[in-house]
XYZ file of C-alpha atoms in Angstrom:
658
model
C -12.947 -125.604 0.384
C -10.565 -122.667 1.199
C -7.508 -122.094 -0.896
C -4.908 -119.450 -0.111
C -2.947 -118.592 -3.206
C -0.291 -115.921 -3.390
C -0.765 -113.374 -6.045
C 2.701 -113.999 -7.276
C 1.850 -117.671 -8.184
C 2.745 -118.295 -11.747
C 0.189 -119.641 -14.241
C 0.121 -123.511 -14.597
C 0.311 -124.030 -10.894
C -1.907 -127.002 -9.891
C -3.820 -127.048 -6.674
C -5.326 -130.481 -5.683
C -8.948 -130.384 -4.535
C -10.981 -132.739 -2.455
C -12.645 -135.449 -4.546
C -16.323 -136.246 -4.550
C -17.907 -139.589 -3.550
C -20.615 -141.294 -5.589
C -22.249 -144.440 -4.192
C -23.167 -145.602 -7.631
C -20.796 -147.648 -9.654
C -20.007 -148.138 -13.156
C -21.329 -145.614 -15.571
C -23.592 -144.231 -12.916
C -20.561 -143.438 -10.816
C -18.447 -140.234 -10.761
C -17.230 -139.460 -14.172
C -15.766 -135.963 -14.249
C -15.368 -132.532 -12.537
C -16.164 -129.059 -13.850
C -15.806 -125.550 -12.334
C -17.818 -122.450 -12.684
C -16.650 -120.105 -15.368
C -13.821 -117.727 -14.371
C -10.765 -116.203 -16.057
C -8.181 -117.541 -13.731
C -8.751 -121.287 -13.204
C -9.837 -124.437 -14.900
C -10.205 -127.899 -13.365
C -8.682 -131.207 -14.384
C -10.100 -134.619 -13.566
C -7.488 -137.125 -12.582
C -7.862 -140.904 -12.159
C -6.170 -142.750 -9.443
C -4.875 -146.241 -9.750
C -7.810 -147.686 -7.875
C -10.029 -145.982 -10.361
C -11.160 -143.144 -8.278
C -11.293 -139.753 -9.903
C -10.130 -136.518 -8.160
C -10.091 -132.854 -9.304
C -7.057 -130.548 -9.707
C -7.363 -126.739 -9.988
C -5.008 -125.264 -12.534
C -4.074 -121.507 -12.516
C -4.487 -120.096 -15.956
C -3.914 -116.341 -15.236
C -1.949 -114.620 -12.465
C -3.971 -113.427 -9.596
C -3.952 -109.821 -8.411
C -5.098 -109.205 -4.911
C -5.475 -105.511 -5.584
C -7.983 -106.360 -8.352
C -9.755 -109.278 -6.714
C -8.655 -110.187 -3.284
C -10.745 -113.370 -3.247
C -12.647 -115.633 -5.612
C -15.603 -117.943 -5.050
C -15.756 -120.881 -7.501
C -18.176 -123.792 -7.663
C -16.731 -127.231 -8.247
C -19.255 -129.618 -9.887
C -18.873 -133.423 -9.855
C -20.925 -135.193 -12.580
C -21.835 -138.974 -12.823
C -22.582 -140.865 -15.981
C -26.113 -141.940 -15.080
C -29.241 -141.019 -16.777
C -30.382 -138.687 -15.930
C -27.008 -137.495 -14.800
C -26.606 -136.371 -11.241
C -24.069 -133.887 -9.859
C -22.697 -132.630 -6.645
C -21.214 -129.243 -5.914
C -18.686 -127.790 -3.569
C -17.761 -124.138 -3.112
C -14.115 -123.226 -3.457
C -13.184 -120.007 -1.696
C -9.847 -118.738 -2.973
C -8.158 -116.070 -0.869
C -5.456 -114.182 -2.785
C -2.475 -113.617 -0.580
C -0.927 -110.135 -0.879
C 2.647 -109.364 -1.750
C 4.257 -105.858 -1.857
C 3.814 -105.450 -5.508
C 2.352 -101.937 -5.466
C 4.129 -98.717 -4.794
C 2.349 -95.869 -3.024
C 0.608 -93.587 -5.468
C -0.258 -89.893 -4.842
C -3.607 -88.537 -5.740
C -1.871 -85.896 -7.864
C 1.462 -85.934 -9.478
C 1.705 -82.141 -9.064
C 0.350 -80.203 -6.185
C 0.181 -76.369 -6.253
C -0.338 -74.062 -3.323
C -0.365 -70.283 -2.806
C 0.780 -68.932 0.526
C 0.768 -65.270 1.608
C 4.214 -64.261 2.742
C 2.908 -63.076 6.071
C 1.389 -66.454 7.024
C 2.345 -67.335 10.587
C 4.670 -70.180 11.436
C 2.920 -73.548 11.740
C 0.137 -72.587 9.374
C -1.077 -75.302 6.959
C 0.168 -74.966 3.423
C -1.366 -78.079 1.814
C -2.097 -81.736 2.534
C -0.775 -84.425 0.168
C -2.231 -87.916 0.000
C -0.900 -91.224 -1.369
C -2.352 -94.727 -1.182
C -0.892 -98.194 -1.573
C -3.076 -100.958 -2.996
C -1.266 -103.487 -0.951
C -2.579 -104.628 2.331
C -1.207 -104.799 5.751
C 2.114 -103.189 6.360
C 2.629 -103.031 2.638
C -0.303 -100.716 2.360
C 0.709 -98.337 5.128
C 2.281 -95.135 3.712
C 4.565 -92.594 5.402
C 5.403 -89.158 3.972
C 8.635 -87.206 3.773
C 10.125 -84.285 1.880
C 12.549 -85.507 -0.673
C 15.989 -84.025 -1.167
C 15.570 -80.964 0.972
C 17.946 -78.536 2.666
C 16.921 -78.711 6.263
C 18.520 -75.346 6.969
C 16.766 -73.298 4.304
C 13.635 -75.378 3.816
C 10.694 -73.342 5.118
C 8.308 -76.332 5.101
C 7.772 -79.439 7.153
C 5.494 -82.451 6.543
C 3.602 -84.670 8.888
C 4.779 -88.228 8.090
C 1.418 -89.762 8.841
C -1.128 -87.241 7.658
C 0.822 -85.641 4.834
C 0.098 -82.115 6.083
C 2.722 -79.617 4.990
C 3.131 -76.630 7.294
C 5.380 -73.517 7.580
C 8.358 -73.776 9.813
C 10.092 -70.571 8.658
C 8.721 -67.209 7.596
C 8.342 -66.623 3.906
C 9.542 -63.503 2.137
C 8.226 -62.774 -1.300
C 11.006 -60.305 -1.907
C 13.592 -63.093 -1.447
C 11.904 -66.173 -3.002
C 8.702 -66.010 -4.937
C 8.089 -69.794 -5.297
C 9.325 -73.145 -3.968
C 9.507 -76.521 -5.754
C 9.235 -79.361 -3.256
C 9.353 -83.174 -3.862
C 7.254 -85.289 -1.524
C 7.926 -89.007 -1.081
C 5.446 -91.648 0.163
C 6.890 -94.975 1.342
C 4.962 -98.172 2.242
C 5.875 -100.797 4.798
C 7.664 -102.879 2.246
C 10.036 -100.089 1.314
C 8.391 -99.167 -1.922
C 7.901 -95.459 -2.456
C 6.191 -93.015 -4.704
C 6.838 -89.325 -5.375
C 4.990 -86.180 -6.267
C 5.904 -82.550 -6.843
C 4.672 -79.543 -4.892
C 4.925 -75.960 -6.176
C 4.370 -73.350 -3.466
C 3.898 -69.849 -4.757
C 4.484 -67.070 -2.240
C 1.887 -64.338 -2.486
C 3.097 -60.754 -2.046
C 1.765 -58.853 0.903
C 2.293 -55.081 1.279
C 4.844 -55.527 4.013
C 7.585 -53.336 2.606
C 7.533 -49.570 2.866
C 8.817 -47.627 -0.120
C 12.487 -46.681 -0.136
C 13.910 -43.285 -1.074
C 17.471 -43.013 -2.347
C 18.965 -39.537 -2.552
C 21.231 -39.091 -5.565
C 21.876 -35.339 -5.402
C 21.229 -32.744 -2.723
C 22.412 -29.199 -1.982
C 21.524 -27.749 1.384
C 22.469 -24.116 0.679
C 20.827 -22.278 -2.185
C 21.087 -18.560 -3.055
C 18.095 -16.285 -2.791
C 16.541 -14.383 -5.718
C 17.185 -17.184 -8.240
C 14.201 -19.136 -9.679
C 13.925 -22.893 -10.342
C 17.030 -24.115 -8.580
C 17.447 -27.901 -8.466
C 17.663 -28.786 -4.798
C 17.614 -32.593 -4.867
C 17.376 -35.587 -7.201
C 16.221 -38.894 -5.722
C 14.724 -42.236 -6.707
C 11.949 -44.233 -5.061
C 11.369 -47.982 -5.045
C 9.236 -50.613 -3.351
C 10.327 -54.231 -2.856
C 6.724 -55.423 -3.125
C 5.124 -56.284 -6.428
C 2.066 -55.431 -8.416
C -0.181 -52.821 -6.944
C 1.858 -52.872 -3.764
C 4.854 -51.674 -5.734
C 3.248 -48.569 -7.172
C 4.141 -45.405 -5.257
C 3.242 -41.731 -5.168
C 5.590 -38.985 -3.998
C 4.611 -35.667 -2.379
C 5.754 -32.724 -0.219
C 3.870 -30.172 1.866
C 1.653 -27.793 -0.084
C 2.696 -24.623 1.728
C 6.301 -24.707 0.575
C 7.722 -22.875 -2.453
C 9.077 -26.116 -3.918
C 7.917 -28.477 -6.655
C 8.392 -32.222 -7.236
C 8.876 -33.103 -10.860
C 8.879 -36.784 -11.931
C 11.817 -37.824 -14.051
C 12.738 -41.148 -15.654
C 12.243 -44.535 -13.990
C 10.992 -43.525 -10.568
C 13.341 -40.553 -10.316
C 12.114 -37.224 -8.998
C 13.602 -33.730 -9.017
C 12.964 -31.211 -6.248
C 13.146 -27.620 -7.547
C 12.239 -24.187 -6.197
C 8.923 -22.857 -7.415
C 10.222 -19.294 -7.702
C 12.842 -16.939 -6.335
C 13.275 -17.301 -2.576
C 13.719 -14.410 -0.165
C 16.032 -15.140 2.728
C 14.699 -12.182 4.685
C 11.212 -13.684 4.614
C 12.381 -17.188 5.491
C 15.958 -18.347 5.842
C 15.408 -22.079 6.328
C 12.989 -24.677 5.035
C 12.382 -28.117 6.502
C 11.048 -30.228 3.650
C 9.504 -33.630 4.301
C 9.360 -35.889 1.244
C 6.619 -38.533 1.630
C 6.601 -41.684 -0.532
C 3.408 -43.800 -0.257
C 2.634 -47.086 -1.993
C -0.794 -48.116 -3.234
C -1.015 -51.385 -1.311
C -3.442 -52.336 1.423
C -2.760 -51.099 3.979
C -0.780 -48.244 2.513
C 2.772 -47.907 3.713
C 4.799 -44.759 3.491
C 8.327 -43.515 3.970
C 9.261 -39.978 4.924
C 12.603 -38.267 4.633
C 13.235 -34.755 5.896
C 15.811 -32.429 4.430
C 16.795 -28.942 5.530
C 17.410 -26.279 2.914
C 19.018 -23.004 3.916
C 18.789 -19.870 1.795
C 22.107 -18.071 1.443
C 22.063 -14.312 1.680
C 22.455 -11.879 -1.191
C 22.971 -8.208 -0.413
C 19.551 -7.087 -1.598
C 18.463 -5.010 1.398
C 19.750 -1.577 2.290
C 20.119 -0.689 5.970
C 16.944 0.813 7.396
C 16.967 3.350 10.203
C 14.556 2.810 13.039
C 13.313 6.378 12.439
C 13.342 8.530 9.354
C 14.324 11.499 11.483
C 15.779 11.903 14.933
C 15.466 14.848 17.294
C 18.219 15.140 19.872
C 18.552 17.606 22.722
C 21.715 18.866 24.344
C 22.028 21.567 26.935
C 24.412 24.336 26.109
C 27.816 24.591 27.751
C 28.166 20.862 27.460
C 31.507 19.192 27.956
C 33.367 18.241 24.777
C 32.967 14.638 23.542
C 29.599 14.388 25.293
C 27.381 11.523 24.118
C 24.263 13.284 22.901
C 22.304 10.382 21.423
C 22.350 7.498 19.003
C 20.964 6.494 15.665
C 20.297 2.897 14.805
C 19.847 1.071 11.532
C 19.235 -2.585 10.869
C 19.887 -4.650 7.781
C 17.637 -7.609 7.003
C 20.498 -9.389 5.310
C 22.885 -11.618 7.245
C 26.575 -12.002 7.793
C 28.804 -9.359 6.339
C 25.871 -8.026 4.318
C 24.176 -7.019 7.584
C 27.159 -5.258 9.148
C 26.322 -1.559 9.212
C 28.777 1.340 9.230
C 27.599 4.825 10.209
C 28.922 8.115 8.872
C 28.119 11.815 8.730
C 27.010 12.979 5.312
C 28.153 16.341 3.945
C 25.853 19.093 5.222
C 23.487 20.783 2.820
C 24.422 24.119 4.367
C 28.018 24.775 3.297
C 28.447 27.284 6.108
C 27.684 24.723 8.830
C 30.975 23.454 10.335
C 29.504 20.004 10.974
C 32.834 18.248 11.337
C 33.722 20.471 14.268
C 30.338 20.176 15.940
C 29.478 16.470 16.075
C 31.003 13.094 15.329
C 29.549 9.602 15.017
C 30.854 6.216 16.035
C 31.044 4.217 12.826
C 30.265 0.936 14.579
C 27.314 1.715 16.841
C 25.895 5.041 15.657
C 26.597 6.962 18.883
C 26.693 10.715 18.342
C 29.047 13.007 20.269
C 29.289 16.767 20.579
C 32.862 17.708 19.775
C 32.805 21.070 21.502
C 30.798 23.090 23.915
C 27.676 24.510 22.285
C 26.285 27.967 22.929
C 22.544 28.405 22.656
C 22.918 32.133 22.058
C 25.124 31.432 19.048
C 23.442 28.306 17.642
C 19.981 27.198 18.710
C 19.616 24.207 16.388
C 20.992 22.628 13.267
C 20.245 19.656 11.067
C 22.506 17.102 9.480
C 22.212 13.758 7.765
C 23.732 10.464 8.832
C 24.291 7.527 6.517
C 24.258 3.786 7.183
C 26.161 1.582 4.728
C 26.408 -2.204 4.795
C 29.512 -4.163 3.869
C 27.977 -6.186 1.081
C 28.984 -6.129 -2.532
C 27.783 -3.885 -3.940
C 27.331 -1.874 -0.753
C 23.852 -0.482 -0.068
C 23.120 2.546 2.066
C 20.377 4.739 3.464
C 20.241 8.000 5.351
C 18.294 9.686 8.125
C 17.867 13.277 9.227
C 19.078 14.323 12.675
C 17.897 17.590 14.198
C 19.931 18.760 17.156
C 18.267 21.247 19.480
C 20.463 23.177 21.899
C 18.696 23.730 25.190
C 19.204 27.064 26.863
C 21.011 27.230 30.165
C 20.883 30.232 32.435
C 24.409 31.280 31.684
C 23.803 34.979 30.962
C 23.156 37.616 33.580
C 20.767 40.453 32.772
C 22.415 43.391 31.021
C 21.249 46.917 31.855
C 20.818 49.053 28.736
C 19.537 52.126 30.538
C 20.802 53.792 32.578
C 24.289 53.049 31.357
C 26.491 51.435 33.937
C 29.794 51.998 32.211
C 31.494 54.040 34.897
C 31.039 57.408 33.137
C 29.311 60.370 34.708
C 26.096 59.138 36.328
C 22.795 60.016 34.706
C 20.632 62.188 36.884
C 16.848 62.025 36.706
C 14.951 65.270 37.589
C 11.664 65.022 39.431
C 9.502 68.046 40.269
C 8.441 68.211 43.859
C 4.896 68.728 42.671
C 4.769 65.286 41.073
C 1.778 63.148 41.883
C 2.101 59.641 43.302
C 2.851 57.211 40.460
C 4.853 59.810 38.580
C 7.221 58.049 36.127
C 10.736 58.970 37.080
C 12.516 56.748 34.600
C 12.594 53.210 33.338
C 15.323 50.643 33.812
C 15.792 48.843 30.525
C 17.589 45.457 30.638
C 17.921 42.442 28.397
C 18.996 38.829 28.953
C 20.856 36.810 26.334
C 19.102 33.629 27.404
C 15.659 32.503 26.259
C 12.440 31.281 27.739
C 12.040 31.652 31.437
C 15.759 32.254 31.724
C 15.118 35.627 30.023
C 12.075 36.585 32.068
C 13.244 39.639 34.028
C 11.885 41.049 37.229
C 12.821 44.315 38.891
C 12.945 45.348 42.510
C 14.295 48.256 44.484
C 17.314 47.017 46.318
C 18.540 50.211 48.005
C 17.200 53.758 48.318
C 18.255 56.925 50.094
C 14.791 57.217 51.503
C 12.647 54.111 51.606
C 9.020 54.486 50.647
C 9.537 57.469 48.382
C 10.124 55.554 45.139
C 8.922 52.225 43.859
C 9.858 49.922 40.969
C 7.340 48.000 38.901
C 8.443 44.361 38.990
C 7.623 43.479 35.363
C 8.717 46.510 33.334
C 11.339 48.270 35.459
C 9.478 51.591 35.686
C 10.597 53.760 38.586
C 7.716 55.816 39.948
C 7.036 57.998 42.930
C 5.266 56.132 45.667
C 3.783 59.215 47.441
C 3.579 62.969 47.310
C 6.870 64.787 47.609
C 7.408 67.338 50.349
C 9.897 70.015 51.205
C 11.315 67.814 53.871
C 12.420 65.188 51.374
C 16.082 65.320 50.489
C 16.883 66.849 47.124
C 19.288 64.148 46.061
C 18.477 60.447 46.035
C 20.448 57.354 45.024
C 18.485 54.263 43.995
C 19.863 50.736 43.353
C 17.554 48.578 41.244
C 18.058 44.801 41.152
C 17.335 43.133 37.825
C 16.899 39.332 38.198
C 16.063 36.630 35.651
C 13.850 33.591 36.230
C 16.493 30.926 35.566
C 17.713 28.201 37.871
C 19.827 29.323 39.577
C 18.730 32.926 38.979
C 21.235 35.517 37.792
C 21.020 39.246 38.488
C 22.486 42.691 37.814
C 22.083 46.076 39.478
C 21.449 49.547 38.091
C 22.253 52.692 40.027
C 20.019 55.740 39.527
C 20.515 59.341 40.712
C 17.333 61.326 41.251
C 17.260 65.068 41.897
C 14.154 66.741 43.266
C 13.528 70.254 41.845
C 10.933 72.854 42.664
C 9.900 73.765 39.122
C 10.655 73.503 35.453
C 12.533 76.868 35.370
C 14.638 76.307 38.405
C 18.246 76.320 37.433
C 19.856 72.976 37.764
C 22.624 73.218 40.318
C 25.366 70.810 39.598
C 25.756 68.123 42.118
C 28.881 68.451 44.200
C 30.016 65.143 42.844
C 29.776 66.484 39.289
C 31.733 69.715 39.855
C 34.978 68.361 38.428
C 33.118 67.385 35.265
C 31.212 70.660 34.819
C 33.197 71.784 31.810
C 32.693 68.498 30.024
C 28.954 68.568 30.794
C 28.551 72.060 29.296
C 30.087 70.944 26.017
C 27.994 67.784 25.968
C 24.838 69.796 26.517
C 25.529 71.982 23.514
C 26.073 68.994 21.237
C 22.977 67.350 22.506
C 20.802 70.428 21.973
C 22.014 70.770 18.395
C 21.373 67.097 17.735
C 17.901 67.263 19.203
C 17.028 70.341 17.147
C 18.195 68.650 13.940
C 16.282 65.476 14.614
C 13.147 67.410 15.519
C 13.296 69.514 12.351
C 13.807 66.481 10.173
C 10.986 64.687 11.852
C 8.642 67.678 11.492
C 9.459 67.938 7.802
C 8.724 64.259 7.350
C 5.378 64.573 9.086
C 4.365 67.555 6.977
C 5.299 65.704 3.824
C 3.332 62.713 4.925
C 0.263 64.851 5.689
C 0.503 66.501 2.275
C 0.589 63.164 0.541
C -2.321 61.949 2.557
C -4.371 64.950 1.776
C -3.759 64.382 -1.899
C -5.087 60.929 -1.502
C -8.568 61.507 -0.385
C -9.368 57.852 -0.852
C -8.091 57.055 2.604
C -8.581 59.015 5.781
C -6.352 58.372 8.667
C -5.865 60.054 11.907
C -2.410 61.346 12.048
C -2.623 62.679 15.567
C -2.791 66.120 17.012
C 0.235 68.345 16.943
C 0.550 71.478 19.127
C 3.124 74.103 18.547
C 4.016 75.778 21.822
C 4.783 79.400 22.123
C 8.402 80.282 22.029
C 11.237 80.640 19.665
C 11.372 76.865 18.948
C 8.730 75.075 16.941
C 7.651 71.969 18.732
C 5.240 69.014 18.612
C 4.297 65.969 20.529
C 5.227 62.499 19.229
C 3.711 59.234 20.360
C 6.457 56.687 20.821
C 5.546 53.056 21.014
C 7.174 51.092 23.744
C 10.124 49.054 22.711
C 12.242 46.522 24.474
C 10.668 45.706 27.769
C 8.356 48.790 27.870
C 4.756 47.670 28.123
C 2.988 50.928 27.058
C 3.390 54.022 24.915
C 4.578 57.305 26.383
C 4.956 60.962 25.364
C 8.059 62.848 26.410
C 8.874 66.602 26.420
C 12.365 67.915 26.818
C 12.466 71.450 28.152
C 15.360 73.915 28.051
C 15.622 76.944 30.316
C 15.184 80.065 28.322
C 17.415 82.255 30.399
C 19.933 79.768 31.392
C 23.456 80.668 30.721
C 24.474 77.031 30.541
C 21.605 75.969 28.230
C 21.444 72.590 29.943
C 18.539 70.162 30.322
C 16.091 71.088 32.977
C 14.204 67.793 33.159
C 12.721 65.021 31.059
C 9.032 64.840 31.754
C 6.673 62.174 30.397
C 3.091 62.841 29.613
C 1.632 59.898 31.501
C -1.335 57.934 30.221
C -3.976 56.613 32.504
C -3.837 52.886 33.075
C -7.362 51.578 33.067
C -8.175 48.092 34.325
C -7.486 44.989 32.231
C -4.510 46.640 30.542
C -6.491 49.026 28.280
C -4.927 52.347 27.478
C -6.491 55.783 27.238
C -4.958 58.791 25.614
C -4.153 61.555 28.081
C -4.499 65.284 27.659
C -1.287 67.100 26.817
C 0.310 68.900 29.703
C 1.208 72.591 29.210
C 4.749 73.103 28.280
C 6.929 75.870 29.464
C 7.736 78.805 27.263
C 11.046 77.529 26.059
C 10.383 73.786 25.442
C 10.243 71.336 22.565
C 9.117 67.739 22.346
C 11.669 64.916 22.177
C 11.073 61.282 21.566
């Protein structure tokens, strides 16, 4: 027999069963019914009016389909015979379900940990609930309970219970989420559970640097200046939040940690703007997460100038050249000084310093431009008066206090060929001309006289050369180009004119060359004792010449006597000192009323050799005038060597003259 009984049937409910049939009668017939032992039912035996007995199943305890969805009982019918006989029938009871069970989750509290960088759609956790009911009452659907659809980062699959990400998580915003999950069966009954999602921190935030104090301009020469104060932070947590701070190693700055993630940037020592005026400092903040993230911030620090450098000249001394006869205010050169400072501290002013020589009129010679150091000659310079001079220039900056330095300037005046040769002998002053006497017996090369000239210039501008410009008779006299000596060029003859006029050109070696002329009068005489006949040109001056001759003779005699006395004294002293022997020379005293001697005279001026001269007077002359001036000529050996010549005989009335 099959019975379908709802699990909500109350105890005491009677369910009629099919009765058994026994062919016996009386006491051997059906007497009663029994049922196999069970906690839910017992059986009653009922009698009908016709005497037949039938069974009724009585519910003693409520059924629960979720505990026992069906029962199998055995119904036994017993007779009263002996031995008793029985018959059995199986009762199959199917418990009908009602929605009497709510869905139940496997856990009342679910916990999940999700890294904050999990991608969208990734699985967070799967929840599970079951309903003991059957059919539609046992089918469960899932949903998130009391959620904000806008801000809720999770979504759940209604069938499977899978909870996935629908929005990105950020540990720095929300570290954990509390979510209620609801499971509902087909009958409308529901169950709930709680879900706690903890967001795991990932090192996805770089450190942050916040500048609290910063000065971009710091003075040089001051140590340990605070340049910047800043704080560092990291929005991550744990190890990801720990940071280290650093700057480049090759910079003269230090990072000093302060309180609560604050750092101070200070100078390591005194800075020098002249070595480096600007520093680009990169502050690097790195966390200790994996992977490591860092933040860099660059700052520029400029070093302000302090006037700690004096101007420095490009040279310690300058040598300038200027050619003489320059125009006034001529730019002759420049000095230059630089100052390693900047701004007004580097502005240099030039000046002339007081000369060390108090006699040097520096302020009237040169001036300097205070702004650029250009030097100017204030007036025309003359090499013959001032060849060179030195002065000092100063360079002063405009800092406070002002610093200065100095340099030496040497100005050299270059010679210009601005002086013509000047003839010293013979004099060309317009007085009575000087007449040179030459014996007709003179040999070729006989020294007639020497033109002596000087040039006020220097160098090649003062190199003089001589040449015969005009002559009464060409070929009779010649002039040595380098020393101005006038000599006979050939033997003299009776046919040669007695009176000659020579014009000697004296020329320097400058560019352009300058020159002067000297006029000589030469008189040819037959012998030393021949009376000198005045030239017709000199007749008007005869009286003056006679007086001049007398004075000259007296002067010559005095000088000769004094000189002789000096020589004798010198010889006496030398003889007393036998320790040294020196050749004093040979002296010859000619016959005649005048003591005389020969004197070697070294060449001076432009003379290149030494000569001996004898001045002779005519013994019987009524005018007592000079007869001639005759040199005792040395031989001129090759290569410029000199050899002493024998003395020439002097006339009876003669004395030496130097």
